[in-house]
Coordinates of C-alpha atoms and ligand atoms in Angstrom, one line a residue:
X5 CA 83.0 114.7 127.0
X6 CA 85.8 115.9 124.5
X7 CA 84.0 115.1 121.0
X8 CA 86.4 114.1 118.0
X9 CA 86.6 116.7 115.2
X10 CA 86.3 115.7 111.7
X11 CA 87.0 118.8 109.5
X12 CA 85.0 118.8 105.9
X13 CA 86.0 121.2 103.7
X14 CA 84.8 121.7 100.1
X15 CA 87.2 121.2 97.3
X16 CA 85.6 121.4 93.7
X17 CA 88.3 120.3 92.1
X18 CA 92.1 118.6 92.2
X19 CA 93.4 122.0 90.9
X20 CA 96.3 122.3 92.8
X21 CA 95.6 126.2 94.4
X22 CA 92.3 124.9 95.4
X23 CA 93.5 121.7 96.8
X24 CA 96.3 123.4 98.7
X25 CA 93.8 125.9 100.1
X26 CA 91.5 123.5 101.5
X27 CA 93.7 121.0 102.9
X28 CA 95.4 124.2 104.8
X29 CA 91.8 125.2 105.8
X30 CA 90.9 121.8 106.9
X31 CA 94.1 121.2 109.0
X32 CA 93.5 124.6 110.7
X33 CA 89.9 123.0 112.1
X34 CA 91.1 120.5 113.8
X35 CA 93.9 121.8 115.4
X36 CA 96.9 123.0 112.6
X37 CA 99.5 120.6 112.4
X38 CA 101.7 121.9 115.2
X39 CA 99.6 120.4 117.4
X40 CA 99.8 116.9 116.2
X41 CA 103.6 116.8 114.7
X42 CA 106.8 117.8 115.9
X43 CA 108.7 119.6 113.5
X44 CA 112.3 117.1 114.1
X45 CA 109.6 113.9 113.9
X46 CA 110.3 111.6 110.8
X47 CA 106.7 111.2 109.2
X48 CA 105.6 108.4 106.6
X49 CA 102.7 109.4 104.3
X50 CA 100.4 106.2 103.6
X51 CA 98.5 107.0 100.3
X52 CA 96.1 104.3 99.0
X53 CA 98.1 102.7 96.1
X54 CA 96.0 99.7 95.6
X55 CA 97.1 98.9 92.3
X56 CA 97.7 100.5 89.2
X57 CA 95.2 102.8 87.8
X58 CA 95.0 106.2 86.0
X59 CA 94.3 109.0 88.4
X60 CA 90.6 109.9 86.6
X61 CA 90.0 106.2 87.6
X62 CA 89.8 107.2 91.4
X63 CA 91.1 104.1 92.6
X64 CA 94.2 105.7 94.4
X65 CA 94.8 108.7 96.7
X66 CA 95.4 111.7 93.7
X67 CA 98.8 112.8 93.2
X68 CA 97.4 116.5 93.6
X69 CA 96.5 115.8 97.5
X70 CA 99.3 114.3 97.9
X71 CA 101.5 117.1 96.4
X72 CA 99.9 119.5 98.6
X73 CA 99.9 118.0 101.4
X74 CA 103.7 117.4 101.3
X75 CA 104.5 121.6 100.3
X76 CA 102.4 122.2 103.1
X77 CA 104.4 120.2 105.2
X78 CA 107.7 121.2 103.9
X79 CA 106.9 125.0 104.1
X80 CA 106.3 124.3 107.5
X81 CA 109.6 123.1 108.5
X82 CA 109.0 119.2 108.4
X83 CA 112.0 118.2 106.3
X84 CA 112.4 114.2 107.3
X85 CA 109.1 112.7 105.4
X86 CA 108.5 109.7 103.4
X87 CA 105.4 107.7 101.4
X88 CA 105.2 104.4 101.1
X89 CA 102.0 101.5 100.5
X90 CA 102.1 97.8 100.1
X91 CA 100.2 97.4 97.0
X92 CA 97.3 94.4 96.1
X93 CA 99.0 93.8 93.0
X94 CA 102.0 95.4 91.4
X95 CA 104.7 97.5 93.0
X96 CA 104.2 100.5 94.4
X97 CA 107.1 102.6 92.5
X98 CA 104.9 101.0 89.2
X99 CA 101.6 102.4 90.3
X100 CA 102.6 105.5 91.7
X101 CA 104.5 106.3 88.1
X102 CA 100.9 105.3 86.5
X103 CA 99.0 107.8 88.7
X104 CA 101.2 110.4 88.5
X105 CA 102.5 110.3 92.2
X106 CA 106.3 109.5 91.3
X107 CA 107.0 112.5 89.9
X108 CA 105.6 114.4 93.1
X109 CA 107.6 112.6 95.3
X110 CA 110.9 113.0 92.9
X111 CA 110.4 116.9 92.8
X112 CA 109.7 117.0 96.7
X113 CA 112.4 114.8 97.3
X114 CA 110.3 112.3 99.3
X115 CA 111.5 108.7 99.1
X116 CA 109.2 105.9 98.3
X117 CA 109.0 103.1 100.4
X118 CA 107.9 99.4 99.5
X119 CA 107.0 98.0 102.8
X120 CA 108.7 95.1 102.2
X121 CA 110.5 94.3 105.3
X122 CA 107.7 93.6 108.0
X123 CA 107.9 92.9 111.6
X124 CA 105.4 90.0 113.3
X125 CA 103.1 91.6 115.7
X126 CA 100.8 89.1 117.6
X127 CA 97.2 90.1 118.1
X128 CA 94.9 89.7 120.9
X129 CA 93.3 86.8 119.3
X130 CA 96.6 84.9 118.8
X131 CA 97.1 85.5 115.3
X132 CA 99.9 87.4 114.0
X133 CA 100.0 90.5 111.7
X134 CA 103.1 91.0 109.6
X135 CA 103.0 94.9 109.5
X136 CA 106.1 96.8 107.2
X137 CA 108.7 97.8 109.5
X138 CA 108.7 101.5 108.5
X139 CA 104.7 102.0 109.3
X140 CA 106.5 100.5 113.2
X141 CA 109.8 102.7 112.9
X142 CA 107.9 106.4 112.3
X143 CA 107.3 108.8 114.6
X144 CA 104.4 109.8 112.9
X145 CA 101.9 108.3 110.4
X146 CA 99.6 110.0 108.1
X147 CA 97.2 108.2 106.2
X148 CA 95.8 109.7 103.4
X149 CA 92.8 107.6 102.2
X150 CA 90.8 107.5 99.3
X151 CA 87.0 108.0 99.3
X152 CA 85.8 104.8 97.9
X153 CA 83.0 101.8 98.3
X154 CA 84.2 98.3 99.2
X155 CA 82.6 94.9 98.8
X156 CA 83.8 93.7 102.4
X157 CA 83.5 96.9 104.3
X158 CA 81.0 98.8 102.5
X159 CA 83.2 101.4 102.6
X160 CA 87.5 101.8 102.4
X161 CA 88.4 105.3 103.9
X162 CA 90.3 106.3 107.2
X163 CA 90.0 102.6 108.7
X164 CA 90.7 100.7 105.8
X165 CA 93.7 102.5 104.1
X166 CA 95.8 100.4 106.5
X167 CA 95.9 97.4 105.5
X168 CA 98.2 98.9 102.9
X169 CA 100.3 98.6 106.3
X170 CA 100.9 94.5 105.8
X171 CA 103.6 93.6 104.2
X172 CA 103.3 92.1 100.7
X173 CA 102.4 88.5 100.5
X174 CA 100.8 88.5 104.1
X175 CA 98.1 90.5 102.8
X176 CA 96.8 87.3 101.2
X177 CA 97.4 85.3 104.7
X178 CA 95.3 88.1 106.7
X179 CA 92.1 87.3 104.1
X180 CA 92.3 83.6 105.1
X181 CA 93.1 84.1 108.8
X182 CA 89.8 86.7 109.2
X183 CA 87.4 85.1 105.9
X184 CA 84.7 87.5 107.0
X185 CA 83.2 91.4 107.3
X186 CA 83.4 90.9 111.0
X187 CA 86.7 89.2 111.6
X188 CA 88.4 91.5 109.3
X189 CA 87.3 94.6 110.7
X190 CA 88.3 93.3 113.8
X191 CA 92.1 93.3 112.5
X192 CA 91.8 96.2 111.0
X193 CA 90.9 98.2 114.4
X194 CA 93.7 96.4 116.1
X195 CA 96.1 97.1 113.0
X196 CA 95.4 100.8 113.5
X197 CA 95.8 100.5 116.8
X198 CA 99.4 99.3 116.0
X199 CA 100.6 101.8 113.6
X200 CA 98.7 104.4 115.4
X201 CA 98.2 107.1 112.6
X202 CA 98.3 110.6 114.2
X203 CA 96.3 111.8 111.4
X204 CA 93.8 110.8 108.8
X205 CA 93.1 112.9 105.5
X206 CA 90.5 111.4 103.0
X207 CA 90.4 112.3 99.6
X208 CA 86.6 112.5 98.1
X209 CA 87.4 115.3 95.8
X210 CA 86.7 112.4 93.7
X211 CA 85.4 109.5 95.2
X212 CA 84.3 105.7 93.5
X213 CA 80.9 104.5 94.3
X214 CA 79.1 101.5 92.8
X215 CA 81.9 98.5 92.1
X216 CA 84.8 99.7 94.7
X217 CA 87.4 99.6 95.9
X218 CA 88.9 99.5 91.9
X219 CA 86.0 98.9 89.4
X220 CA 83.7 101.3 90.7
X221 CA 83.1 104.5 88.9
X222 CA 84.4 108.2 90.0
X223 CA 82.0 110.3 91.3
X224 CA 82.7 113.9 92.1
X225 CA 81.9 114.2 96.2
X226 CA 84.2 117.9 96.4
X227 CA 85.2 117.1 99.9
X228 CA 88.7 116.5 102.0
X229 CA 87.7 114.7 105.4
X230 CA 90.7 115.2 107.9
X231 CA 90.8 114.1 111.7
X232 CA 92.9 112.4 114.4
X233 CA 89.8 110.0 115.2
X234 CA 89.2 107.6 111.9
X235 CA 86.0 106.3 113.2
X236 CA 84.6 109.7 113.3
X237 CA 86.3 110.0 109.7
X238 CA 84.6 107.1 108.4
X239 CA 81.3 108.0 109.8
X240 CA 81.0 111.4 108.5
X241 CA 82.0 109.7 105.3
X242 CA 79.1 107.7 105.9
X243 CA 76.6 110.7 106.5
X244 CA 78.1 112.1 103.3
X245 CA 76.6 109.3 101.2
X246 CA 73.6 108.7 103.1
X247 CA 74.5 105.0 104.4
X248 CA 73.7 104.4 108.4
X249 CA 77.0 104.1 109.7
X250 CA 76.3 101.4 112.4
X251 CA 76.1 99.2 109.0
X252 CA 79.9 99.7 108.6
X253 CA 81.8 96.9 110.8
X254 CA 85.1 98.7 111.0
X255 CA 82.9 101.5 112.7
X256 CA 81.2 99.3 115.5
X257 CA 84.4 97.5 116.3
X258 CA 86.5 100.6 116.6
X259 CA 83.9 102.2 119.4
X260 CA 84.0 98.7 121.3
X261 CA 87.7 98.8 121.1
X262 CA 88.8 102.1 121.6
X263 CA 89.5 103.6 118.3
X264 CA 87.4 106.1 117.7
X265 CA 83.2 106.9 118.0
X266 CA 80.9 106.5 115.5
X267 CA 78.0 108.5 118.1
X268 CA 77.0 111.8 116.4
X269 CA 76.9 113.1 120.5
X270 CA 80.9 112.7 120.3
X271 CA 81.6 113.7 116.9
X272 CA 82.1 117.9 116.2
X273 CA 81.6 118.6 112.0
X274 CA 84.1 121.3 111.7
X275 CA 84.0 123.3 108.3
X276 CA 86.3 126.3 107.1
X277 CA 83.2 128.8 109.0
X278 CA 82.7 126.7 111.8
X279 CA 80.9 124.0 113.5
X280 CA 77.4 122.5 111.6
X281 CA 75.3 120.0 112.2
X282 CA 74.8 116.6 110.6
X283 CA 71.5 117.6 108.8
X284 CA 73.6 120.6 107.8
X285 CA 76.2 118.4 106.2
X286 CA 74.4 115.9 104.6
X287 CA 72.7 119.7 102.7
X288 CA 75.2 121.2 101.5
X289 CA 77.9 118.1 100.7
X290 CA 76.1 115.0 101.1
X291 CA 75.3 112.9 98.5
X292 CA 72.3 110.8 98.4
X293 CA 72.3 108.9 95.4
X294 CA 75.7 108.0 95.9
X295 CA 75.9 103.6 95.3
X296 CA 77.0 101.9 98.1
X297 CA 75.9 98.9 99.9
X298 CA 72.8 100.2 101.8
X299 CA 71.1 97.2 103.0
X300 CA 70.4 96.6 106.6
X301 CA 72.8 95.1 108.3
X302 CA 71.6 91.5 109.8
X303 CA 71.8 90.2 113.0
X304 CA 74.0 86.9 113.6
X305 CA 71.3 83.8 114.9
X306 CA 68.9 82.1 113.6
X307 CA 69.7 83.9 110.1
X308 CA 73.2 81.8 109.9
X309 CA 71.6 79.0 108.3
X310 CA 70.4 80.8 105.5
X311 CA 74.2 81.8 104.9
X312 CA 75.1 78.5 105.9
X313 CA 72.8 77.7 102.4
X314 CA 73.9 80.7 100.1
X315 CA 70.9 82.5 100.7
X316 CA 71.4 86.5 101.1
X317 CA 75.4 85.8 100.7
X318 CA 77.2 88.1 98.1
X319 CA 79.5 86.5 95.7
X320 CA 82.1 87.6 93.0
X321 CA 80.9 86.9 89.6
X322 CA 82.4 87.4 86.1
X323 CA 81.3 89.5 83.7
X324 CA 82.2 87.4 80.7
X325 CA 81.9 89.8 78.3
X326 CA 84.4 92.1 79.7
X327 CA 87.2 89.3 80.9
X328 CA 90.5 89.8 79.2
X329 CA 91.4 85.7 80.8
X330 CA 94.5 87.6 82.3
X331 CA 94.5 85.1 85.6
X332 CA 95.3 88.1 87.6
X333 CA 92.1 87.2 89.8
X334 CA 93.4 83.5 90.1
X335 CA 96.7 84.7 91.3
X336 CA 95.5 87.0 93.9
X337 CA 92.7 84.3 95.4
X338 CA 94.3 83.8 98.7
X339 CA 92.3 80.2 99.1
X340 CA 94.6 77.2 99.2
X341 CA 93.4 75.5 95.6
X342 CA 92.2 78.3 94.7
X343 CA 88.2 79.2 94.7
X344 CA 88.5 80.8 91.2
X345 CA 90.3 79.1 88.7
X346 CA 90.6 78.1 84.9
X347 CA 88.9 75.3 84.8
X348 CA 88.0 75.2 81.1
X349 CA 91.2 76.4 79.8
X350 CA 93.0 79.6 79.6
X351 CA 90.8 80.2 76.3
X352 CA 88.0 80.7 78.6
X353 CA 86.8 83.4 81.9
X354 CA 87.7 81.4 85.1
X355 CA 85.2 79.6 86.9
X356 CA 84.5 80.1 90.5
X357 CA 83.8 77.3 93.1
X358 CA 81.9 78.7 95.7
X359 CA 81.9 75.9 98.0
X360 CA 85.7 77.0 98.7
X361 CA 85.4 80.8 98.5
X362 CA 85.7 82.7 101.4
X363 CA 84.2 86.0 100.0
X364 CA 87.1 88.0 100.9
X365 CA 86.6 89.7 97.5
X366 CA 90.3 90.0 96.0
X367 CA 89.5 89.1 93.1
X368 CA 87.2 91.3 92.3
X369 CA 89.4 94.1 93.9
X370 CA 92.8 93.2 91.5
X371 CA 91.2 92.5 88.2
X372 CA 92.6 95.2 86.1
X373 CA 89.7 95.0 83.6
X374 CA 86.1 95.9 85.9
X375 CA 84.8 92.2 84.6
X376 CA 84.3 90.7 88.1
X377 CA 81.2 92.5 90.4
X378 CA 80.0 91.3 93.9
X379 CA 76.1 90.7 93.5
X380 CA 73.9 89.2 96.4
X381 CA 73.0 85.6 95.7
X382 CA 69.3 84.8 96.7
X383 CA 68.7 81.0 95.6
X384 CA 70.9 78.4 97.1
X385 CA 70.0 76.2 94.1
X386 CA 70.7 79.0 91.0
X387 CA 72.4 82.4 90.4
Ligands
LIG423 S1 91.3 89.1 86.5 FE1 89.1 90.0 85.5 S2 89.8 90.1 83.4 FE2 91.4 88.8 84.1 S3 91.0 86.6 84.6 FE3 89.8 87.3 86.2 S4 87.8 88.1 85.4 FE4 88.7 87.8 83.9
LIG424 S1 87.5 83.5 94.6 FE1 87.5 85.4 94.9 S2 86.4 86.4 96.7 FE2 86.2 83.8 96.6 S3 87.9 83.4 97.8 FE3 89.2 83.5 95.7 S4 89.7 86.1 96.1 FE4 88.2 86.0 97.8

C-alpha cells in the first residue's frame, strides 16, 4: 500500500535563509513542487490569518514562511500566485499588515483576496457551506497553516486551516449548523474535500500551546511540516506534541471519509536525511510537555447523560482582571440572542448563559485580550 509522506524539517528560527532552505528540503522530500503543481496553474496560498496579532504571538502563519514559499515558487517559474483568507475578526489586509505579511505580498506582487464572494455548496448531510469563490476557482490551493492548540478540536493544523475558506459572516452559521467537535470535524473534512488543497504546509517553527488558537503561549518547536495528506500531517503534529492522534476528531473522520490516514503504518515520515520512525521523530523533534488537551476522548453512550447535566463539559470563562469590556466576544457569539452578554452593563465584563452556549469557543478565539479561558466543568451545580 502506498504510504502518505509527511516531511519534517528542522528550522531553528525565522531567519529568512533558514526558512527557505528548510522549505526547499521538505518540498524535495515529498517529491518536489513540479510533481504537485503545473507551472501554468493558478495558485492560491491560504495562510492562517484568524485575527490581528503581532507575529511573535504565534497566532498567524509567520510572514517569513510565506516569503520563503513565494520566493521558491517564483524562482521555479510559478507566476500566477495569489493569497487569501477569510478572517474571524478584522480584514485580511489589516491582519496581514499587523503581522508583516502585507509587505511580503507587495514585494512579490502577490494580490491578497478577502474571500468575500462565495458560492453555496451543498453538503452530504443536506446542509450547505458558503465557500469563497477564489478557493473553489483556483487550480492549486496551498494551505499554509500554523501549528496551534484549539479549544474545540484540540489542535489546528492542516485540516482546520481551511475553515478560513468559509466566507465572512457564514463562519458563524457554520458553528451553529455544526455545534460540537464531532459534527464540526465532519464538516471540516467535507470542506477540505471541496476545496482540495494540493499541498499542506504547517508552520511549527514557533507554535502555540495552551489556550489556543489565539490566546495561548508561543513555544519553539523548530519544525516545518509538509504533505499532500492533511490527516497524516496532523497525525505527525500529534506525535510531536505527545497527543494520541485518535483523540483528534478530524483525524478520525478524515480517515473514515477518505481524506487521508492517521494510522502510523500508512504514514512515512521523511526528513532531509531520509525516512525516520515515529520514535525517532519524537526523540529528535518532539516536545512531550507541549501544553495540549490530552484527556482521553470519551465514548458516546451512557455518559451522554453527564454531558446533558453539564458534567465534564468544557466551558468558556472570562478572566475578569484581563477583560477590557470591548464586546468582541459578544459580537462573535453565533447563537441567536447571544450566549455571552453584557447583562450587568457595559462597565462590567460580559456574563455567560451556559444554557444557550453551544461551546463553539468563537468568543475565546476572538477575544483580543486573552481574557477567555476554556476549562472543564465538573459539577453541574457550580463552577
Ligand atoms: S472579548 Fe475579551 S476583553 Fe472583550 S469583553 Fe469579551 S472577554 Fe472582555
Ligand atoms: S458563548 Fe462563546 S462558546 Fe458559547 S456559543 Fe457563544 S461564542 Fe460559542
